Every structure is written in C-alpha cells, then in structure tokens.
Short mmCIF file of N, CA and C in Angstrom, two decimals:
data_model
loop_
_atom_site.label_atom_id
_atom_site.label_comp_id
_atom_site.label_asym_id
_atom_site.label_seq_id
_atom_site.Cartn_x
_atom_site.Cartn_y
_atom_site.Cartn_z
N UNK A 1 6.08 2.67 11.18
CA UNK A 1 4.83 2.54 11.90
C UNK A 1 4.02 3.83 11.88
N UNK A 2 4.68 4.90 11.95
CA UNK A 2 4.34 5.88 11.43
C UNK A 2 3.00 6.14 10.48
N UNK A 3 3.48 5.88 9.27
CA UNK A 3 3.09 5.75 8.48
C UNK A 3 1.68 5.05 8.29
N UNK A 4 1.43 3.84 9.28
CA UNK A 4 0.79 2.98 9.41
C UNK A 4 -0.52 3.74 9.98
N UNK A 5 -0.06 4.97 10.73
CA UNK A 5 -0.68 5.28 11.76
C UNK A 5 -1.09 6.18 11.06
N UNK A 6 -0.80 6.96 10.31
CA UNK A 6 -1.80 8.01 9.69
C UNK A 6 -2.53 7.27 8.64
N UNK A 7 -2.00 6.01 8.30
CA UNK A 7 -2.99 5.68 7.17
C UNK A 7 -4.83 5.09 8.21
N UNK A 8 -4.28 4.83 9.27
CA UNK A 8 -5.73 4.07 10.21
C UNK A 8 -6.40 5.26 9.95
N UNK A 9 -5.51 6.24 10.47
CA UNK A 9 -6.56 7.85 10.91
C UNK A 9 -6.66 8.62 9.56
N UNK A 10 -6.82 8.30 8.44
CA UNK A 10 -6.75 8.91 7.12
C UNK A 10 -6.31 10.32 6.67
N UNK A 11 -5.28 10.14 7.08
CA UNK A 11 -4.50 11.13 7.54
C UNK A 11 -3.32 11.41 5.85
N UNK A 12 -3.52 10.47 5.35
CA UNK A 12 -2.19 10.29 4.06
C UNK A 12 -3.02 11.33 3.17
N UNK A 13 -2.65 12.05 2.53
CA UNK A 13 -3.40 12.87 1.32
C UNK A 13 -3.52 12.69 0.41
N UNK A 14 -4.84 11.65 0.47
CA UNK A 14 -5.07 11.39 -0.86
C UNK A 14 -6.66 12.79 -1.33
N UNK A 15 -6.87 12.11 -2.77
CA UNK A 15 -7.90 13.22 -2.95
C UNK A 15 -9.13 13.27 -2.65
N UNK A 16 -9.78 11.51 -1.77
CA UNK A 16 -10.53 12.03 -0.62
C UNK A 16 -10.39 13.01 0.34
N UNK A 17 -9.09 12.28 0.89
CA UNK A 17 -9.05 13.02 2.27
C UNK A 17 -8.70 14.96 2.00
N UNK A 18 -8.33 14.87 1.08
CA UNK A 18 -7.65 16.43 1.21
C UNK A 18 -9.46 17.14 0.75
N UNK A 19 -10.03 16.63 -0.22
CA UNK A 19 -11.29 17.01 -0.53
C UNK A 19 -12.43 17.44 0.39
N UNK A 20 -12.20 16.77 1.60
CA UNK A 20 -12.60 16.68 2.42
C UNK A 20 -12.45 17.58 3.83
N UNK A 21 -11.07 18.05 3.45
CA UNK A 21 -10.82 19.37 4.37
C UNK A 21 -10.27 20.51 3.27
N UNK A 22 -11.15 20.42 2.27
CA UNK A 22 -11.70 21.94 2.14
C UNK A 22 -11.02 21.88 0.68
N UNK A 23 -10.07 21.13 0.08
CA UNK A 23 -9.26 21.27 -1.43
C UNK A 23 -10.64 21.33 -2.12
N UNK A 24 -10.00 22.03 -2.93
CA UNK A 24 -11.39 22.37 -4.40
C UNK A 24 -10.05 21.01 -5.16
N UNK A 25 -10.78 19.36 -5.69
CA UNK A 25 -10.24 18.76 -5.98
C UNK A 25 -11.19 17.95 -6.49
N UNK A 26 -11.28 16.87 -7.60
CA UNK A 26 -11.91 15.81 -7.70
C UNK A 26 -11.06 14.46 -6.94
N UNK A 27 -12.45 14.01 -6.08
CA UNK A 27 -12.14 12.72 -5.07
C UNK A 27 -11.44 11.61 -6.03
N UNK A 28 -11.59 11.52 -7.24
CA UNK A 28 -11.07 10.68 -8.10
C UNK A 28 -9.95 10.14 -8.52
N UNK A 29 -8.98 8.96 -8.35
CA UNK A 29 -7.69 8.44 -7.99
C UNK A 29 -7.04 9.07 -9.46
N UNK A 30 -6.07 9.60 -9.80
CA UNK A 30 -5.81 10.52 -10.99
C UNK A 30 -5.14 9.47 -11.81
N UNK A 31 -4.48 7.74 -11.69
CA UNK A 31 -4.23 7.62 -12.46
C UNK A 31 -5.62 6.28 -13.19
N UNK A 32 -6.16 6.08 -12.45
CA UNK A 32 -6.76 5.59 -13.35
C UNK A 32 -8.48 5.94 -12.86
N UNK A 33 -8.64 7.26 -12.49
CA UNK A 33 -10.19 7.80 -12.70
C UNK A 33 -11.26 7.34 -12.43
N UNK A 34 -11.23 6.41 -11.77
CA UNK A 34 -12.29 5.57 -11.88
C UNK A 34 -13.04 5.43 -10.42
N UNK A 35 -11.92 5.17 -9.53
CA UNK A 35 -12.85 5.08 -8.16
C UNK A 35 -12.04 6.50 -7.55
N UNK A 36 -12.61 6.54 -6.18
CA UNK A 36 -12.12 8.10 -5.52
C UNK A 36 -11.09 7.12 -4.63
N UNK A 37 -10.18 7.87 -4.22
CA UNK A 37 -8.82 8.02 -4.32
C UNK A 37 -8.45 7.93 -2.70
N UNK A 38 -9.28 6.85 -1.80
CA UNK A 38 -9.11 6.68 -0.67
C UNK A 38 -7.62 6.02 -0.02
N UNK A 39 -7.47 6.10 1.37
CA UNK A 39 -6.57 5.25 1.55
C UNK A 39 -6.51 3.80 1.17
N UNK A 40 -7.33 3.29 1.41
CA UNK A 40 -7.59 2.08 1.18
C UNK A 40 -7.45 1.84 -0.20
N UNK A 41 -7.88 2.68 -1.11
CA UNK A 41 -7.87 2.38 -3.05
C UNK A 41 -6.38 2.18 -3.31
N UNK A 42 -5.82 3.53 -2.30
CA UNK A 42 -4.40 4.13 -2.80
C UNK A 42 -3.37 2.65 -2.60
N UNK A 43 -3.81 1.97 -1.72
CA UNK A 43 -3.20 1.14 -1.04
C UNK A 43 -3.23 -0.33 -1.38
N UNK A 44 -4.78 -0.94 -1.69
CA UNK A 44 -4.98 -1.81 -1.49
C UNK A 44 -5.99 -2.43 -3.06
N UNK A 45 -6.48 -1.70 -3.50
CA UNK A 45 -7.67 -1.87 -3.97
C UNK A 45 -7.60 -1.23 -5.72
N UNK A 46 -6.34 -0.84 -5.85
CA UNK A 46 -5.87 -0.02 -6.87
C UNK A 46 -5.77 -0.90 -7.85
N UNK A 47 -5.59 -1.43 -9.23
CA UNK A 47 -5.27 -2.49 -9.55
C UNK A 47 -3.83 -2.56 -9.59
N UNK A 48 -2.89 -1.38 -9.93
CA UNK A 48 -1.55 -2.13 -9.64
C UNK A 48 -1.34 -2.27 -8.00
N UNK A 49 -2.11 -2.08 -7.19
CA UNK A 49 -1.96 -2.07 -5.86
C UNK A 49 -2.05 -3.64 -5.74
N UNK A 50 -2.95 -3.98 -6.13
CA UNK A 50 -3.47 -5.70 -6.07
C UNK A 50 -2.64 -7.00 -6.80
N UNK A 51 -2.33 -5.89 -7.30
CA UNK A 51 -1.22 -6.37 -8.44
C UNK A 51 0.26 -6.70 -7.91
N UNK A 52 0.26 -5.72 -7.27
CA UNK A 52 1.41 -5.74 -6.51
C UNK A 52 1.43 -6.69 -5.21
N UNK A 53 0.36 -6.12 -4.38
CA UNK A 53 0.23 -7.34 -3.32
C UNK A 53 0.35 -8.88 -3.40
N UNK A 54 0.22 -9.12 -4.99
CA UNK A 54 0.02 -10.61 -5.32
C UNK A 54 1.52 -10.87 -5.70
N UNK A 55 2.66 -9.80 -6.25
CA UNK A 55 3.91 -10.37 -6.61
C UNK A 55 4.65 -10.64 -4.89
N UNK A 56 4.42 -9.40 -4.36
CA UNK A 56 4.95 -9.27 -2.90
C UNK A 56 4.93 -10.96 -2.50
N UNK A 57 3.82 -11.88 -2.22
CA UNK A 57 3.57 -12.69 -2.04
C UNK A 57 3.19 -12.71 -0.21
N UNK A 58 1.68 -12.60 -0.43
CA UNK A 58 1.45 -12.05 1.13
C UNK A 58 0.74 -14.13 1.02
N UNK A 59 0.94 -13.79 2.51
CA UNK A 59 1.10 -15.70 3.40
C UNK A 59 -0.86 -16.15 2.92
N UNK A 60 -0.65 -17.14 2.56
CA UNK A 60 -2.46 -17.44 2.04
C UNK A 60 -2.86 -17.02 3.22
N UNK A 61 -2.87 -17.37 4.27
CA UNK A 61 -3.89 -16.94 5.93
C UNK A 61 -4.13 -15.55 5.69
N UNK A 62 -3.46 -14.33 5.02
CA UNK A 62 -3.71 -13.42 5.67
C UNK A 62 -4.34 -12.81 4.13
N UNK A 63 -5.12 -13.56 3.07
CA UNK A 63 -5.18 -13.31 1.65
C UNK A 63 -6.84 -12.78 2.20
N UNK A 64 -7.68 -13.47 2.93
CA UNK A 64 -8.73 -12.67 3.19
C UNK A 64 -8.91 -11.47 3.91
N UNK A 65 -7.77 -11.16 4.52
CA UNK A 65 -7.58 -9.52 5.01
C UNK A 65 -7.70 -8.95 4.05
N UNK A 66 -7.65 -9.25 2.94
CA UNK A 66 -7.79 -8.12 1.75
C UNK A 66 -8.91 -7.83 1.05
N UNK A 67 -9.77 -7.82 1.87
CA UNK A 67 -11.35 -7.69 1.71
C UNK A 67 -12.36 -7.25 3.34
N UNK A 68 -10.79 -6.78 4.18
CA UNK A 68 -11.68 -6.31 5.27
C UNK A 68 -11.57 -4.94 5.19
N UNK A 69 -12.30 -3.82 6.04
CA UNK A 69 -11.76 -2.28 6.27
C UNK A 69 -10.63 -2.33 6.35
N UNK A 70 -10.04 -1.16 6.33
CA UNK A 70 -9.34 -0.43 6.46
C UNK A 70 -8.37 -0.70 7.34
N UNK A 71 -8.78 -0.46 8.70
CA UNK A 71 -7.85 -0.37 9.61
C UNK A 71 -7.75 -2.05 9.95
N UNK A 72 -8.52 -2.90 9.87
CA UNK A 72 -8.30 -4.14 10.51
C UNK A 72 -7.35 -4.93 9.03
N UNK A 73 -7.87 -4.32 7.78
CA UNK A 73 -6.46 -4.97 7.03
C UNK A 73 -5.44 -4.61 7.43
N UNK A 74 -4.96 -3.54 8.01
CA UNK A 74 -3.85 -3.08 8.39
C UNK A 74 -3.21 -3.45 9.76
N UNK A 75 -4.00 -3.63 10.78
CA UNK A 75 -3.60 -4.14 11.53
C UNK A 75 -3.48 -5.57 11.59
N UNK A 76 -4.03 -6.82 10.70
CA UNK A 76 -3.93 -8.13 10.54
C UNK A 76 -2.23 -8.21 9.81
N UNK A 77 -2.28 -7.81 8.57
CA UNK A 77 -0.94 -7.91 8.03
C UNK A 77 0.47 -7.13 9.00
N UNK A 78 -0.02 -6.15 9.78
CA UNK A 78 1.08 -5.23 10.30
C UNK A 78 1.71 -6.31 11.37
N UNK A 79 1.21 -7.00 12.28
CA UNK A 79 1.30 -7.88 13.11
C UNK A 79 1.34 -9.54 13.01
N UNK A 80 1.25 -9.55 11.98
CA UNK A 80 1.99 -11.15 11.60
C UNK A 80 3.31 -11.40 11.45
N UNK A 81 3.70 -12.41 12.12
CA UNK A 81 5.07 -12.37 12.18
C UNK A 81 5.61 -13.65 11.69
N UNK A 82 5.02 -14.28 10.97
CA UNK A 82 5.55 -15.83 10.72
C UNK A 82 6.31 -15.55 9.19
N UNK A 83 7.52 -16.38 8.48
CA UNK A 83 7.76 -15.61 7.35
C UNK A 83 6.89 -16.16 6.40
N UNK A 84 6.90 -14.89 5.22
CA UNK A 84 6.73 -15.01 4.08
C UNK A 84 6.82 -16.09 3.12
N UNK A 85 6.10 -15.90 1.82
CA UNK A 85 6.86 -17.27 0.49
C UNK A 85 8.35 -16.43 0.24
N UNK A 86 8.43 -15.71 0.27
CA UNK A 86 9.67 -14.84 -0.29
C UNK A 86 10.76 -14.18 0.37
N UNK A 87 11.75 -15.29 0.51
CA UNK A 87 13.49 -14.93 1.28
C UNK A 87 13.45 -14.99 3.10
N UNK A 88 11.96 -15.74 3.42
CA UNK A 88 12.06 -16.06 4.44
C UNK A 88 11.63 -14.00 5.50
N UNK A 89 11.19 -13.37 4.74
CA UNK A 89 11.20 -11.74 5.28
C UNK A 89 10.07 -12.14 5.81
N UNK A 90 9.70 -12.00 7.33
CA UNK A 90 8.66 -11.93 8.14
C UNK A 90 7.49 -10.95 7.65
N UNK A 91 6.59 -11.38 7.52
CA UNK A 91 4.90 -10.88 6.64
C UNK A 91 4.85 -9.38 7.14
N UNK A 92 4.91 -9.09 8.34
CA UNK A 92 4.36 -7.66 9.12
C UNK A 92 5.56 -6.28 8.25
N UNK A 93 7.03 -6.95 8.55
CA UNK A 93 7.99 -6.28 7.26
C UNK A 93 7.89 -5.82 6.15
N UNK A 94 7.47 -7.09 5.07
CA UNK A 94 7.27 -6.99 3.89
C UNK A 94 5.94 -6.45 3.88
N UNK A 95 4.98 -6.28 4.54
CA UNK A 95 3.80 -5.41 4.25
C UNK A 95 4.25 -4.00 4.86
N UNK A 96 4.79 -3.49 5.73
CA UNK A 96 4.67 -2.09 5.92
C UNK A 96 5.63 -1.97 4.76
N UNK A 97 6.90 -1.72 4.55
CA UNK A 97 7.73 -1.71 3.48
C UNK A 97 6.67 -1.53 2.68
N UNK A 98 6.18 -2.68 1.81
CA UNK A 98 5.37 -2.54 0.73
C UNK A 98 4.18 -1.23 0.78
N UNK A 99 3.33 -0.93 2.15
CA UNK A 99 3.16 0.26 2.19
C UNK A 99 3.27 1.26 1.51
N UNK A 100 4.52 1.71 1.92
CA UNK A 100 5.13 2.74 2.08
C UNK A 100 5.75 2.83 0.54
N UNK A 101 5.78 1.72 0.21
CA UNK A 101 6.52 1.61 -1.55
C UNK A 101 5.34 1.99 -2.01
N UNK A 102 4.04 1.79 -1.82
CA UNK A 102 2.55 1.84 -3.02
C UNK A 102 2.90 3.35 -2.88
N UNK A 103 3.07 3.72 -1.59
CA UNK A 103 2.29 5.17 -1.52
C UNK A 103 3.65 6.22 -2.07
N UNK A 104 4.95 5.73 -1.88
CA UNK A 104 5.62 6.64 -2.60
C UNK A 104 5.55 6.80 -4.23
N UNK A 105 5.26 5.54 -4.66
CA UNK A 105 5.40 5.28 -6.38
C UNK A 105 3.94 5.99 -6.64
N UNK A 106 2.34 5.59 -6.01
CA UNK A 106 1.57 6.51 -6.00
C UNK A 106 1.75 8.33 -6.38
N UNK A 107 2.70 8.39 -5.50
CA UNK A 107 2.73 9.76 -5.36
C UNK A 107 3.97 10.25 -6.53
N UNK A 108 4.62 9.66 -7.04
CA UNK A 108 5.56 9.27 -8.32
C UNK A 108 5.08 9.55 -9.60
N UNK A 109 3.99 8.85 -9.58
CA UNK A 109 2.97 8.60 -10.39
C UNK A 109 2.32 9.61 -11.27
N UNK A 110 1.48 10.54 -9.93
CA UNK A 110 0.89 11.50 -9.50
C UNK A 110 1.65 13.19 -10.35
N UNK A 111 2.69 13.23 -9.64
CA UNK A 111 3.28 14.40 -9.48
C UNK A 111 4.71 14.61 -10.25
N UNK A 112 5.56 13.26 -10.73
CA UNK A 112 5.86 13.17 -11.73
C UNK A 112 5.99 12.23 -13.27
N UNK A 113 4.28 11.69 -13.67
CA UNK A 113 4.27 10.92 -14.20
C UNK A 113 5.09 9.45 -13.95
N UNK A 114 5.69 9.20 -13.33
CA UNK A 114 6.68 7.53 -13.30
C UNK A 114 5.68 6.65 -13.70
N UNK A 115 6.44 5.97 -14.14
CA UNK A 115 5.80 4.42 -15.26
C UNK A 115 5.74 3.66 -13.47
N UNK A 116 4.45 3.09 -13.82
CA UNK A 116 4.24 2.45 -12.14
C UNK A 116 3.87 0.73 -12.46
N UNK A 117 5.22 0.24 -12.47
CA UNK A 117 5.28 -1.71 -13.05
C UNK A 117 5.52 -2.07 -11.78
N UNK A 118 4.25 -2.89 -11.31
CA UNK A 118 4.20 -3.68 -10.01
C UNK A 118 5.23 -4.75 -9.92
N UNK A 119 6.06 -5.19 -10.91
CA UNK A 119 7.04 -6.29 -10.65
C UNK A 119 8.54 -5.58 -9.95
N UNK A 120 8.65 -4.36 -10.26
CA UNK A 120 9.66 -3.05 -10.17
C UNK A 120 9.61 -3.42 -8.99
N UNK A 121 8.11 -2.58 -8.41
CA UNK A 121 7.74 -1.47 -6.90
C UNK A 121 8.28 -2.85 -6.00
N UNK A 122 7.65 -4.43 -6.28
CA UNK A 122 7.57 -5.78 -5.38
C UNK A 122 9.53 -5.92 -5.53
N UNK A 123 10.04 -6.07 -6.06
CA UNK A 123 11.62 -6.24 -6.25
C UNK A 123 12.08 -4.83 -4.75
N UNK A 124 11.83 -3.94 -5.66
CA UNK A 124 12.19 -2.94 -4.28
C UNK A 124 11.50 -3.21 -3.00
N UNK A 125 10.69 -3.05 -2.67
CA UNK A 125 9.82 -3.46 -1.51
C UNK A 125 11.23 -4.54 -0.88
N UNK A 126 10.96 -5.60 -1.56
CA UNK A 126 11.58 -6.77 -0.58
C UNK A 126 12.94 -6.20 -0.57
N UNK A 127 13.56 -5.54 -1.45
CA UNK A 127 15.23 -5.06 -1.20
C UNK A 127 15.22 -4.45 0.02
N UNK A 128 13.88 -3.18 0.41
CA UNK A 128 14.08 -2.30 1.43
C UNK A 128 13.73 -3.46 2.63
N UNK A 129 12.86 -4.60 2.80
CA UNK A 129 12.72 -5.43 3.42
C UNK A 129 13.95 -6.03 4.45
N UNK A 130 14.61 -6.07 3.68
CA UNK A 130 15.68 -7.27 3.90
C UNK A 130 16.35 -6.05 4.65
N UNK A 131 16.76 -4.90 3.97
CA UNK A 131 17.48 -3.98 4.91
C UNK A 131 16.95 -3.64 6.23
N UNK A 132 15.68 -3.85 6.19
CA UNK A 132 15.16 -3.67 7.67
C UNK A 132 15.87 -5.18 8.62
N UNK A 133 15.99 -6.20 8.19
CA UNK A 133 16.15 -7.33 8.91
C UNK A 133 18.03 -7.20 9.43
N UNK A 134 18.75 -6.47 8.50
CA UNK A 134 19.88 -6.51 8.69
C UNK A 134 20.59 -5.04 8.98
#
C-alpha cells in the first residue's frame, strides 16, 4: 500500500518527477522515448504496461478505469474486491502486485537493460499474488 501511496503523491522516480525537483534529465520514458516518463505512463499507459494489464486480466467493470487520472485509477482497482478471470485472486491483489511488478521490471529495464515480456512480468505478478492470499 505503500507503494500505492507514493505513486497518488508522485512520489516514485520517474524522469518527470525527478526532473522536476531539480535532475538535469530528459522527462522522456528511456525505453521507448516517446512520451515523458510519468507515473501514470510508467504504470499504465506504457505499451508493455497495457500490455500487461490485458494478460493480468483486470474484471471488464473496472476496464474503463483505465482511462481515468491517476489517482482515481488507482484507487478504483486498489479497492475492488470481487475475484478476478484468473485463479479466483481478488482484483485489488492482483493489481497492487502487478504494480509493483511494472515498476520493478521498469526499473530492470532502465538500469540493467532486462528484456521486459509482458507474458513473464503477468505469470509473476499472479505467482506473488497468490502468495499474498496464502
């Protein structure tokens, strides 16, 4: 939840936010250059991010959260609790998990090149999932 919580307050370091308190940096997401490198891009909006969100298999009801800000996508998915298409893992789970998976493989990515295959990051995600349930 943590986690959750610095992403509302843009608090995660990406190369907006660090740009923004003072890094001599381009705002620009480094692996694919194209848009600046917000929480929300890092997260949501990335294409393997989207990519990923679609293997995860987030519940159709909550498929138009993924076209709201920031903080209210985050708080719609964080707080759903009905399960998932996938192993029965309650939605609010499998989205922070998944989180926290974009932004480590992000940062993987980043700092030591890793090959970043959204079918991988969604397999792990739900592994760390399930360990949360048990």
């Amino acid at each position: 939840m943590y986690f959750l919580w610095l992403c509302c307050h843009n608090s995660i370091p990406t190369c907006k936010v660090l740009g923004s308190r003072g890094f001599t940096l381009q705002p620009w997401c480094p692996p694919c250059n194209v848009q600046s490198e917000s929480v929300l891009h890092a997260l949501r909006d990335y294409r393997i991010a989207k990519d990923f969100w679609l293997k995860l298999g987030i519940a159709n009801s909550l498929l138009n959260s993924f076209s709201s800000p920031l903080v209210e996508w985050l708080y719609l998915n964080s707080v759903t609790s009905f399960p998932s298409k996938h192993l029965g893992i309650p939605c609010e789970i499998r989205f922070t998990m998944g989180d926290w998976q974009l932004w480590l493989q992000h940062n993987a990515f980043i700092y030591r090149e890793a090959n970043r295959c959204a079918d991988r990051l969604a397999k792990h995600g739900t592994s760390l999932s399930l360990c949360c349930l048990f």
